[in-house]
mmCIF file of C-alpha atoms in Angstrom:
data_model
loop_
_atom_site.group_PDB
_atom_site.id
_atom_site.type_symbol
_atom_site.label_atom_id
_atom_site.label_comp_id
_atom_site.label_asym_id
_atom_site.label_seq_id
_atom_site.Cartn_x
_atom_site.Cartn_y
_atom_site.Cartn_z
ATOM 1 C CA UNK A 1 -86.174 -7.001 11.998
ATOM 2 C CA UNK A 2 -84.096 -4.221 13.944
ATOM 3 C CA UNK A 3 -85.283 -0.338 12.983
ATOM 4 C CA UNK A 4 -81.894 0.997 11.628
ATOM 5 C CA UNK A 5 -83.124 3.972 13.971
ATOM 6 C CA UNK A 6 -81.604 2.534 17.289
ATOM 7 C CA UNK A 7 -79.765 5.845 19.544
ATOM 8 C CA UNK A 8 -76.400 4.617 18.031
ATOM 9 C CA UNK A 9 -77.573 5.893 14.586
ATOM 10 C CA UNK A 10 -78.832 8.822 15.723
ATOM 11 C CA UNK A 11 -75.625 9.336 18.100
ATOM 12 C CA UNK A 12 -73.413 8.839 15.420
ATOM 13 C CA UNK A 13 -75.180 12.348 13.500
ATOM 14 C CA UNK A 14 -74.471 14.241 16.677
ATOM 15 C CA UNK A 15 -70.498 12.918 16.658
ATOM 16 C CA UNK A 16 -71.063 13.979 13.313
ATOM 17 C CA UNK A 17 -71.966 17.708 14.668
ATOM 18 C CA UNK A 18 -69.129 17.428 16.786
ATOM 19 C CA UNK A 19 -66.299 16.655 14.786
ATOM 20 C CA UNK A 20 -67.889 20.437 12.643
ATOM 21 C CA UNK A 21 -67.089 22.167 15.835
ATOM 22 C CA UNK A 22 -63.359 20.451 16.449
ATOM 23 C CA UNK A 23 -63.118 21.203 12.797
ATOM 24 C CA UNK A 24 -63.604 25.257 13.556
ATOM 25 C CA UNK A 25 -61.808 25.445 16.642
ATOM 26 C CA UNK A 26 -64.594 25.183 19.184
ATOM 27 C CA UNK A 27 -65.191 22.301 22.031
ATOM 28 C CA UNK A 28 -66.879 19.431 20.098
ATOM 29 C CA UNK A 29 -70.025 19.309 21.381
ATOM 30 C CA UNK A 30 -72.424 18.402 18.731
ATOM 31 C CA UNK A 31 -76.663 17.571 19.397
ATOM 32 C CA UNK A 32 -79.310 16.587 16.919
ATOM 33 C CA UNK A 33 -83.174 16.701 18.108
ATOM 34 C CA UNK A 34 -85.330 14.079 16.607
ATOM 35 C CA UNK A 35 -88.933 13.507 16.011
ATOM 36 C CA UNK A 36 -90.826 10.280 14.304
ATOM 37 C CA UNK A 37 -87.453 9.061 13.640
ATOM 38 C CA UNK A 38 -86.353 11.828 11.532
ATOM 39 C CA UNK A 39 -83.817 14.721 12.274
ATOM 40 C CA UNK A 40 -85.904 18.192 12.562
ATOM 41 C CA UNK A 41 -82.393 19.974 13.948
ATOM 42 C CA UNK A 42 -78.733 19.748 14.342
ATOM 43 C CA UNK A 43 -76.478 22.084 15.806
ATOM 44 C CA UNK A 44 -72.957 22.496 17.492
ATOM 45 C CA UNK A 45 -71.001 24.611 19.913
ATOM 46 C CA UNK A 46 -70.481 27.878 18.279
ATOM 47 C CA UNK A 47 -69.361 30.088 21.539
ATOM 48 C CA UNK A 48 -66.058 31.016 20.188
ATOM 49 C CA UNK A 49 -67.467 31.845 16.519
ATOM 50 C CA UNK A 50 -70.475 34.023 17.857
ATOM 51 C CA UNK A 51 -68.583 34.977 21.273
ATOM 52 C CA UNK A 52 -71.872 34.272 23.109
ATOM 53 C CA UNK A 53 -71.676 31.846 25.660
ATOM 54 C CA UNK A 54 -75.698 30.656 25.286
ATOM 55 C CA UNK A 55 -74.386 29.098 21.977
ATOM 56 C CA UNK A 56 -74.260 25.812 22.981
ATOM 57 C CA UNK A 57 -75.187 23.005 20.618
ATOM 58 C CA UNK A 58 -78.188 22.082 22.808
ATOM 59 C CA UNK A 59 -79.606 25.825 22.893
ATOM 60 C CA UNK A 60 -79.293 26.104 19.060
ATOM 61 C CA UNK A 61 -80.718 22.759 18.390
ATOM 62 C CA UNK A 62 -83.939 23.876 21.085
ATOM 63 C CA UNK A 63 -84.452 27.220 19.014
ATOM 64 C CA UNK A 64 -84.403 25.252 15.747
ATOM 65 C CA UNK A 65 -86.552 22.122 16.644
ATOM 66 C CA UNK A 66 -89.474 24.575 17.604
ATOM 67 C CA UNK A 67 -88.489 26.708 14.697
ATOM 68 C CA UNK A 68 -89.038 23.168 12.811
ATOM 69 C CA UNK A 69 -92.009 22.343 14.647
ATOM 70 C CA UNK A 70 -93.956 25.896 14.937
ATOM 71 C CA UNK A 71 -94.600 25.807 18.799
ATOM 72 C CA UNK A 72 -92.161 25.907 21.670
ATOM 73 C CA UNK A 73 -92.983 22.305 23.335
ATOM 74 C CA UNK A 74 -90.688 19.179 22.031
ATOM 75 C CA UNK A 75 -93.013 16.836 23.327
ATOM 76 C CA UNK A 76 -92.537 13.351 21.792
ATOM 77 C CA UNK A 77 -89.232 14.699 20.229
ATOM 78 C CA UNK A 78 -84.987 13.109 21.792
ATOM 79 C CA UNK A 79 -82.199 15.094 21.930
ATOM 80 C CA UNK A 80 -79.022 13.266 21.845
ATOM 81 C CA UNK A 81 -76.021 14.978 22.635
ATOM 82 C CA UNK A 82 -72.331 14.126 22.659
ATOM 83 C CA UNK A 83 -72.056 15.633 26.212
ATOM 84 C CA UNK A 84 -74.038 15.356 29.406
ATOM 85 C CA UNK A 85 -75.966 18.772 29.548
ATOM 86 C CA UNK A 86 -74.665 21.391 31.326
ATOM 87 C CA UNK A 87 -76.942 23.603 33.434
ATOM 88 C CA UNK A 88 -77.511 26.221 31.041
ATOM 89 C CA UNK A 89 -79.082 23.601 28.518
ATOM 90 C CA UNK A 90 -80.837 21.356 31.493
ATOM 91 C CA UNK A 91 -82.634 24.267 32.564
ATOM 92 C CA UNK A 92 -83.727 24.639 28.799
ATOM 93 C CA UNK A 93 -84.555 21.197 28.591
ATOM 94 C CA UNK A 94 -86.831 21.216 31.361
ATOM 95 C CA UNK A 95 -88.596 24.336 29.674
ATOM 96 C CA UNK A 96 -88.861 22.741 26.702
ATOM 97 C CA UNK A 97 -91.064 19.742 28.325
ATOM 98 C CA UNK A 98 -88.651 17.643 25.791
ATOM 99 C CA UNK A 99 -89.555 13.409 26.004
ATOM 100 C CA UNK A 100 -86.121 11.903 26.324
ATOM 101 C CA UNK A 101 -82.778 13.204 26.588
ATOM 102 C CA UNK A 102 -79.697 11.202 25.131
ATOM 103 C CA UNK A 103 -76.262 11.980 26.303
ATOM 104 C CA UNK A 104 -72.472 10.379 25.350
ATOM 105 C CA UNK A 105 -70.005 11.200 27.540
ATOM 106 C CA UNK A 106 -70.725 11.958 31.298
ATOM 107 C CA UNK A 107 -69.195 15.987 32.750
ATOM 108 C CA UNK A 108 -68.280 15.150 35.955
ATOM 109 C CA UNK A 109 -67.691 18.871 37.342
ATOM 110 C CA UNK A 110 -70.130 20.885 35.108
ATOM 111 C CA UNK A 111 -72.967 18.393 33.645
ATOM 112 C CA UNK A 112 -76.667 18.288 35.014
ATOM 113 C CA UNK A 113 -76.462 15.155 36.542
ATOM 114 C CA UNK A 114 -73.583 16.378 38.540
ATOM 115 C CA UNK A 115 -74.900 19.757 39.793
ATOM 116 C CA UNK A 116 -78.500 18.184 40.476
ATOM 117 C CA UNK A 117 -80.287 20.862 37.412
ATOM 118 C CA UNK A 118 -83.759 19.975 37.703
ATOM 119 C CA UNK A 119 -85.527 18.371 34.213
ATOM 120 C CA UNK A 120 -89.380 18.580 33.867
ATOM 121 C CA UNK A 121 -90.960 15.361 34.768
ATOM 122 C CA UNK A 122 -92.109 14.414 31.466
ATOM 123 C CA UNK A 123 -88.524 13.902 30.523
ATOM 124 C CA UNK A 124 -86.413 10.970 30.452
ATOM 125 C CA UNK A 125 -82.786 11.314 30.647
ATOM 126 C CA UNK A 126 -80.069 8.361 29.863
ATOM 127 C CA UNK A 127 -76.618 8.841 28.957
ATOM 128 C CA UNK A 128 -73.368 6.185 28.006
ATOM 129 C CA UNK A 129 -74.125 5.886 24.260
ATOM 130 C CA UNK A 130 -70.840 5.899 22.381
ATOM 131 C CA UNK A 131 -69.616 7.526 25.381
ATOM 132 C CA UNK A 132 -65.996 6.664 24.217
ATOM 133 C CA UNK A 133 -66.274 8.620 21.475
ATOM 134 C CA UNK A 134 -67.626 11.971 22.713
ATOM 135 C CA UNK A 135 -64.841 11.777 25.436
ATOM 136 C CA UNK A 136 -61.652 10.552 22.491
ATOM 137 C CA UNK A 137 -63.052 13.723 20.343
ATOM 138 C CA UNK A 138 -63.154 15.776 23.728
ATOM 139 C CA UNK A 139 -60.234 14.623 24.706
ATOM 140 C CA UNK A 140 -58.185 14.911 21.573
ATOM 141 C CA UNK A 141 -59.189 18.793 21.649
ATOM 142 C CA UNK A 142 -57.812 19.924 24.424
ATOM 143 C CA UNK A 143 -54.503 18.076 23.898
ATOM 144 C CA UNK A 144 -53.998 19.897 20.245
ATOM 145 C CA UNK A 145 -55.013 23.143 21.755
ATOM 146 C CA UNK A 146 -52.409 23.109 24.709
ATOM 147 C CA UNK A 147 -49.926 22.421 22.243
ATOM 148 C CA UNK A 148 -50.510 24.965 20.226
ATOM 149 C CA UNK A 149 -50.316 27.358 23.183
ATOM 150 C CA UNK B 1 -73.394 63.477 46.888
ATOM 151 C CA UNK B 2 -75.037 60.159 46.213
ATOM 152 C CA UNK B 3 -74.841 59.089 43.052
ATOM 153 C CA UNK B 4 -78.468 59.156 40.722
ATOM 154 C CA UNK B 5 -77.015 55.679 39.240
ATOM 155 C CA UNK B 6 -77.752 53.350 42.173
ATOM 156 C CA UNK B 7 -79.709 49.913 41.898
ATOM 157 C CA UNK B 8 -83.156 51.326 41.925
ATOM 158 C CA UNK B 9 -82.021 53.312 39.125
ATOM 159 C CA UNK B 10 -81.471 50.731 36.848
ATOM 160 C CA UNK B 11 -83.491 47.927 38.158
ATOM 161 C CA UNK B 12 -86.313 50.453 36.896
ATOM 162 C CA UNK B 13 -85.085 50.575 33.479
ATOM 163 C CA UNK B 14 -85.664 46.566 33.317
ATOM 164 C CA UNK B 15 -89.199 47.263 34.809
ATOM 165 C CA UNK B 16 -89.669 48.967 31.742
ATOM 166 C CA UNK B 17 -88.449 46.406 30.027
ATOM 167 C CA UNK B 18 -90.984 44.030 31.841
ATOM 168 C CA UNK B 19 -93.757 46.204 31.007
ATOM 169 C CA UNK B 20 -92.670 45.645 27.468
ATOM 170 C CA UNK B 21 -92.959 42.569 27.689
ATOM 171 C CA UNK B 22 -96.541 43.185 29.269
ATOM 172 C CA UNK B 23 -97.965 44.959 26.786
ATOM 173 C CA UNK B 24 -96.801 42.459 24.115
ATOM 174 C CA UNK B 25 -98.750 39.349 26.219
ATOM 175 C CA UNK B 26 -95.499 37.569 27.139
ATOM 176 C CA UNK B 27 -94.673 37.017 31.089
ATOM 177 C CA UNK B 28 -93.482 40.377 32.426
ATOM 178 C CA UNK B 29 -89.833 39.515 33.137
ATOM 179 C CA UNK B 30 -87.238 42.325 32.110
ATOM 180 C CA UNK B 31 -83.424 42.503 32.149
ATOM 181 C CA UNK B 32 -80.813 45.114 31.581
ATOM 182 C CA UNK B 33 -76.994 44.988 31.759
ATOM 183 C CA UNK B 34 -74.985 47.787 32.988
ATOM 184 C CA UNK B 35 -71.102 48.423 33.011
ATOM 185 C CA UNK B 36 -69.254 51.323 34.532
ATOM 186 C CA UNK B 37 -73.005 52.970 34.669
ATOM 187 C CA UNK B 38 -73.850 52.579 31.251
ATOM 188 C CA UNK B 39 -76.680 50.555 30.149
ATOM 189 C CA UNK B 40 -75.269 47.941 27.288
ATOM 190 C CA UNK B 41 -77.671 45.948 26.716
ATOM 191 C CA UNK B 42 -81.728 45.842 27.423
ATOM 192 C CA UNK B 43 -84.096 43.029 26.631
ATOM 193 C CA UNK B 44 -87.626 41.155 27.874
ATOM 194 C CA UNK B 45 -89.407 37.511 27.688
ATOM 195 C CA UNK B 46 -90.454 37.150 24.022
ATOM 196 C CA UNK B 47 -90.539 33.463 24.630
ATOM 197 C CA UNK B 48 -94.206 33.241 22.957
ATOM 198 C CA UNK B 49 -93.843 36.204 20.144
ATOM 199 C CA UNK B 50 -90.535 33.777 19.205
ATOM 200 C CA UNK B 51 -92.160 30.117 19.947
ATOM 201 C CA UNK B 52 -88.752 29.915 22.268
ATOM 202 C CA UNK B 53 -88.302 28.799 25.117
ATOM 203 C CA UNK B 54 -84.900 29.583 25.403
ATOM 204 C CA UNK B 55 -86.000 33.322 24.559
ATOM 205 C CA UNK B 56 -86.279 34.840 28.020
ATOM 206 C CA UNK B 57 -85.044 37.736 28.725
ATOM 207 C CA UNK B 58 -81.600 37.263 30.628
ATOM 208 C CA UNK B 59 -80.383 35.170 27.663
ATOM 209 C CA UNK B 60 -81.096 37.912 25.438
ATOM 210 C CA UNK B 61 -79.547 40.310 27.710
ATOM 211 C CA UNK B 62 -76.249 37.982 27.848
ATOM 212 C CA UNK B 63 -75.850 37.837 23.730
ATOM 213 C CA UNK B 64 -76.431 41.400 23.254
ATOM 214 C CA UNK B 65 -74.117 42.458 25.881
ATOM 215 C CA UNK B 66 -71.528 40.459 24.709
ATOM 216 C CA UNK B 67 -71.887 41.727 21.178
ATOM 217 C CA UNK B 68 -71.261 45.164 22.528
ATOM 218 C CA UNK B 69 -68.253 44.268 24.474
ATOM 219 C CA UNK B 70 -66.909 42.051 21.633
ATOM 220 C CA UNK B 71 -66.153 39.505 23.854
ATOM 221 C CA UNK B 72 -68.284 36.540 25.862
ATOM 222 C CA UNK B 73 -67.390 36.674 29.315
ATOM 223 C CA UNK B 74 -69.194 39.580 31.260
ATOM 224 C CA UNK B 75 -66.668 40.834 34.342
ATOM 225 C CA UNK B 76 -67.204 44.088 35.875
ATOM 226 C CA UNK B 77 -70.870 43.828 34.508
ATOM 227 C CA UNK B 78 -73.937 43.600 36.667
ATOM 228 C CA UNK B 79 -76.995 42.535 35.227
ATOM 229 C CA UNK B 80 -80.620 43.469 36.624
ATOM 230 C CA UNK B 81 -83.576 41.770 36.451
ATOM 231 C CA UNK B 82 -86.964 41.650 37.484
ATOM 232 C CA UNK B 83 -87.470 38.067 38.732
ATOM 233 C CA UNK B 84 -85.081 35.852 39.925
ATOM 234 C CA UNK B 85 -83.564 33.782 37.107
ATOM 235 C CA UNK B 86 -84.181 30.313 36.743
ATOM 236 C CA UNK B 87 -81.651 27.440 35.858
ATOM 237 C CA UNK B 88 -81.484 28.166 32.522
ATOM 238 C CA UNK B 89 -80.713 31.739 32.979
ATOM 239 C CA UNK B 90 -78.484 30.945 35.740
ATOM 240 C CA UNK B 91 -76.213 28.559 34.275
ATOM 241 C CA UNK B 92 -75.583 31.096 31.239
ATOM 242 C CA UNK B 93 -74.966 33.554 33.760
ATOM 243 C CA UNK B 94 -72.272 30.575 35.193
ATOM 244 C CA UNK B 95 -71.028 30.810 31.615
ATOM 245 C CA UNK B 96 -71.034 34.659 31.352
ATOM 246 C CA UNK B 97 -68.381 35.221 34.403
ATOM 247 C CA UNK B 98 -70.814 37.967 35.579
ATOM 248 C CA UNK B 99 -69.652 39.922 38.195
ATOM 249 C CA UNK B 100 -73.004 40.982 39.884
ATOM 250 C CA UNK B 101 -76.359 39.899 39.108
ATOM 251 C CA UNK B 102 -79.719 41.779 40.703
ATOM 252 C CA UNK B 103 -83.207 40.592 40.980
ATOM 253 C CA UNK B 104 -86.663 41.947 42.125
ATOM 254 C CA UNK B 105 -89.666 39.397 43.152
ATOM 255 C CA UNK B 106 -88.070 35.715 43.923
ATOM 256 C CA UNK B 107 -89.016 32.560 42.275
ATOM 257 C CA UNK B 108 -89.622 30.368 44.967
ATOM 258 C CA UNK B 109 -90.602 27.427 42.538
ATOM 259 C CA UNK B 110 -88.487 27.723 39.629
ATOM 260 C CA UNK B 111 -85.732 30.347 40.488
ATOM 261 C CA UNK B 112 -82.030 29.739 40.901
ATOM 262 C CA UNK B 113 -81.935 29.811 44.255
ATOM 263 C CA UNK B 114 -84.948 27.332 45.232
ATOM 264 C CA UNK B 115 -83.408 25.144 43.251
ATOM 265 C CA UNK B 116 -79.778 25.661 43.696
ATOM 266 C CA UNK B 117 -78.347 26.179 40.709
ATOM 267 C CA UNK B 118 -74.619 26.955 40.384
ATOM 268 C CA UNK B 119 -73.232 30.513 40.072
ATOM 269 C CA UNK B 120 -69.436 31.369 39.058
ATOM 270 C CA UNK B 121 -67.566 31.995 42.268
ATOM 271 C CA UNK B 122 -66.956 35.402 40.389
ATOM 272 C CA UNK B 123 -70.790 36.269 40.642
ATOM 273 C CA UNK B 124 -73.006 38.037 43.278
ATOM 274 C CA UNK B 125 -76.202 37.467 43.275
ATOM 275 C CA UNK B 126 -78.727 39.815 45.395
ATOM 276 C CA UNK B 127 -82.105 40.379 45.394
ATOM 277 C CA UNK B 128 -84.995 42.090 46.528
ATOM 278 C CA UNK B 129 -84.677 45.423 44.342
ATOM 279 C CA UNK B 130 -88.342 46.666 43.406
ATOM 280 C CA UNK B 131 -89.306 43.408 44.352
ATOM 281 C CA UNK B 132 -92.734 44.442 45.004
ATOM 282 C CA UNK B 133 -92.920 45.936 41.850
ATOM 283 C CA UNK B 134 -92.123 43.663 39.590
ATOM 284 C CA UNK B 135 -94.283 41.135 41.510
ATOM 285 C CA UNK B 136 -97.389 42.979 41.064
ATOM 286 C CA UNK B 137 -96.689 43.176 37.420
ATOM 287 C CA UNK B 138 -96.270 39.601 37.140
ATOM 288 C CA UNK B 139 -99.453 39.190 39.079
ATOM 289 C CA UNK B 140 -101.651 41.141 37.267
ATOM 290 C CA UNK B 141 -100.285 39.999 33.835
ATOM 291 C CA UNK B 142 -101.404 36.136 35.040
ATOM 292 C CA UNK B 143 -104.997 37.851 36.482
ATOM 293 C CA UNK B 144 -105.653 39.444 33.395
ATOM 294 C CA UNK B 145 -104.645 36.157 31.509
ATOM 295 C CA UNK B 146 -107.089 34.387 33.308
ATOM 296 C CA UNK B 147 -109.892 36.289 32.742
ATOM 297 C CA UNK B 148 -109.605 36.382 29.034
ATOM 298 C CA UNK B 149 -109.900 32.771 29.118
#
C-alpha cells in the first residue's frame, strides 16, 4: 500500500502556508520542515508584517525546526517549499546540513538554482512538485496587487 | 580635519562585537551598522548560545537595523563586519538594498566572494579593514577550541 506521506501531501501543507501569507498581504511563499513523516515547523513570508527582509518562510521554518529539535543540524529532516530558494535561504540550507530540499515552482532570476548558491553536500535538492500551483498563487498576487495600485 | 568617524573607527566597534562573541564560545564574527555616522544597530554569532544557524551576526545586524529605521530596505547604510559574509548573509544583504558593506579577514572557503554570491547592484562591498585583526581572533578562538578538546 502507498504511505499517504508522498511530497504531494506534504506540498499541499506548505500551499497551505502560502495561501496565510496571500491572505495578509505578503508574497505567498509558504515552507513546512519535516522529520519521520511528521511536521516539526511551518512558516510563511512575513517581510512586510515584521519589515525584516530575513523573514522568509524558509528562515523561520530553519529557526523553528531546531527550536523543535534542540540542536541546530536538520539532518534526516525535508523542507518543502512553494518556491525555489532564494540565496538568502540556500545559504541557510547549506548551514543547516538539511537531507533533502523540496521546491514547487522554479525563480528563474532570483532562486538558488539560478544564481549557482552552493548547498552542503549532504543535501538533496529537487523541485516541480505542484509547481502549477505555487506559480497560479504567485501569480494571482501580483496581478491583485497592481490593480490595487 | 579628518574626520574621527572613518572605517577603522567603526570596523573596531564590530571587533568588539567579535570579542563578544569570543568570550561567550561562539565563532568570533561581529557586525555593526552605521548611518549618517551613527551606529544603529550592533550584534555577534550566537549561532550555538541560540542552536541557530541562521543566528550569525549580519542577520542580526539586518533585523535590528531595520527595526530602528522602521523600514526593511537599508540605503545610505553601510554595514561592517569582521569576516567576509557568507551566502546566507549575503543574499539578505541582496534583500536589504545596502548601500555599502565592509569586511575584515576574507573567507576564502565559504565567503561571498569565493563563492560568488549575488549582491544588489546598489551595494559595495570592500574589504580588508582590520583584517588582520579580526583574523587572529578567529584563529585563536579555533586554537583554544582545540585544545580543550
Amino acid at each position: 500500500m502507498k504511505s499517504p506521506f508522498d511530497d504531494t501531501y506534504f506540498m499541499k501543507k506548505a500551499l497551505q502556508e502560502a495561501e496565510a501569507a496571500f491572505d495578509k498581504g505578503e508574497i505567498p511563499v509558504g515552507a513546512v520542515i519535516v522529520a519521520n513523516d511528521r511536521v516539526i515547523a511551518r512558516a510563511h513570508n512575513l517581510t512586510e508584517m515584521l519589515n525584516d527582509v530575513t523573514a522568509h518562510a524558509e528562515m523561520q521554518a530553519i529557526t523553528a525546526a531546531a527550536n523543535f529539535l534542540g540542536g541546530k543540524y536538520l539532518n534526516n529532516c525535508t523542507m518543502y517549499v512553494t518556491l525555489e530558494p532564494c540565496q538568502m535561504c540556500a545559504g541557510a540550507l547549506y548551514w543547516s546540513q538539511i537531507s533533502r530540499v523540496v521546491y514547487g515552482a522554479s525563480d528563474k532570476e532570483r532562486g538558488c538554482v539560478a544564481l549557482n548558491t552552493k548547498l552542503h553536500p549532504k543535501t538533496k535538492l529537487e523541485g516541480g512538485v505542484m509547481a502549477d500551483e505555487a506559480s497560479q498563487l504567485l501569480k494571482r498576487f501580483f496581478i491583485e496587487k497592481r490593480n490595487l495600485n
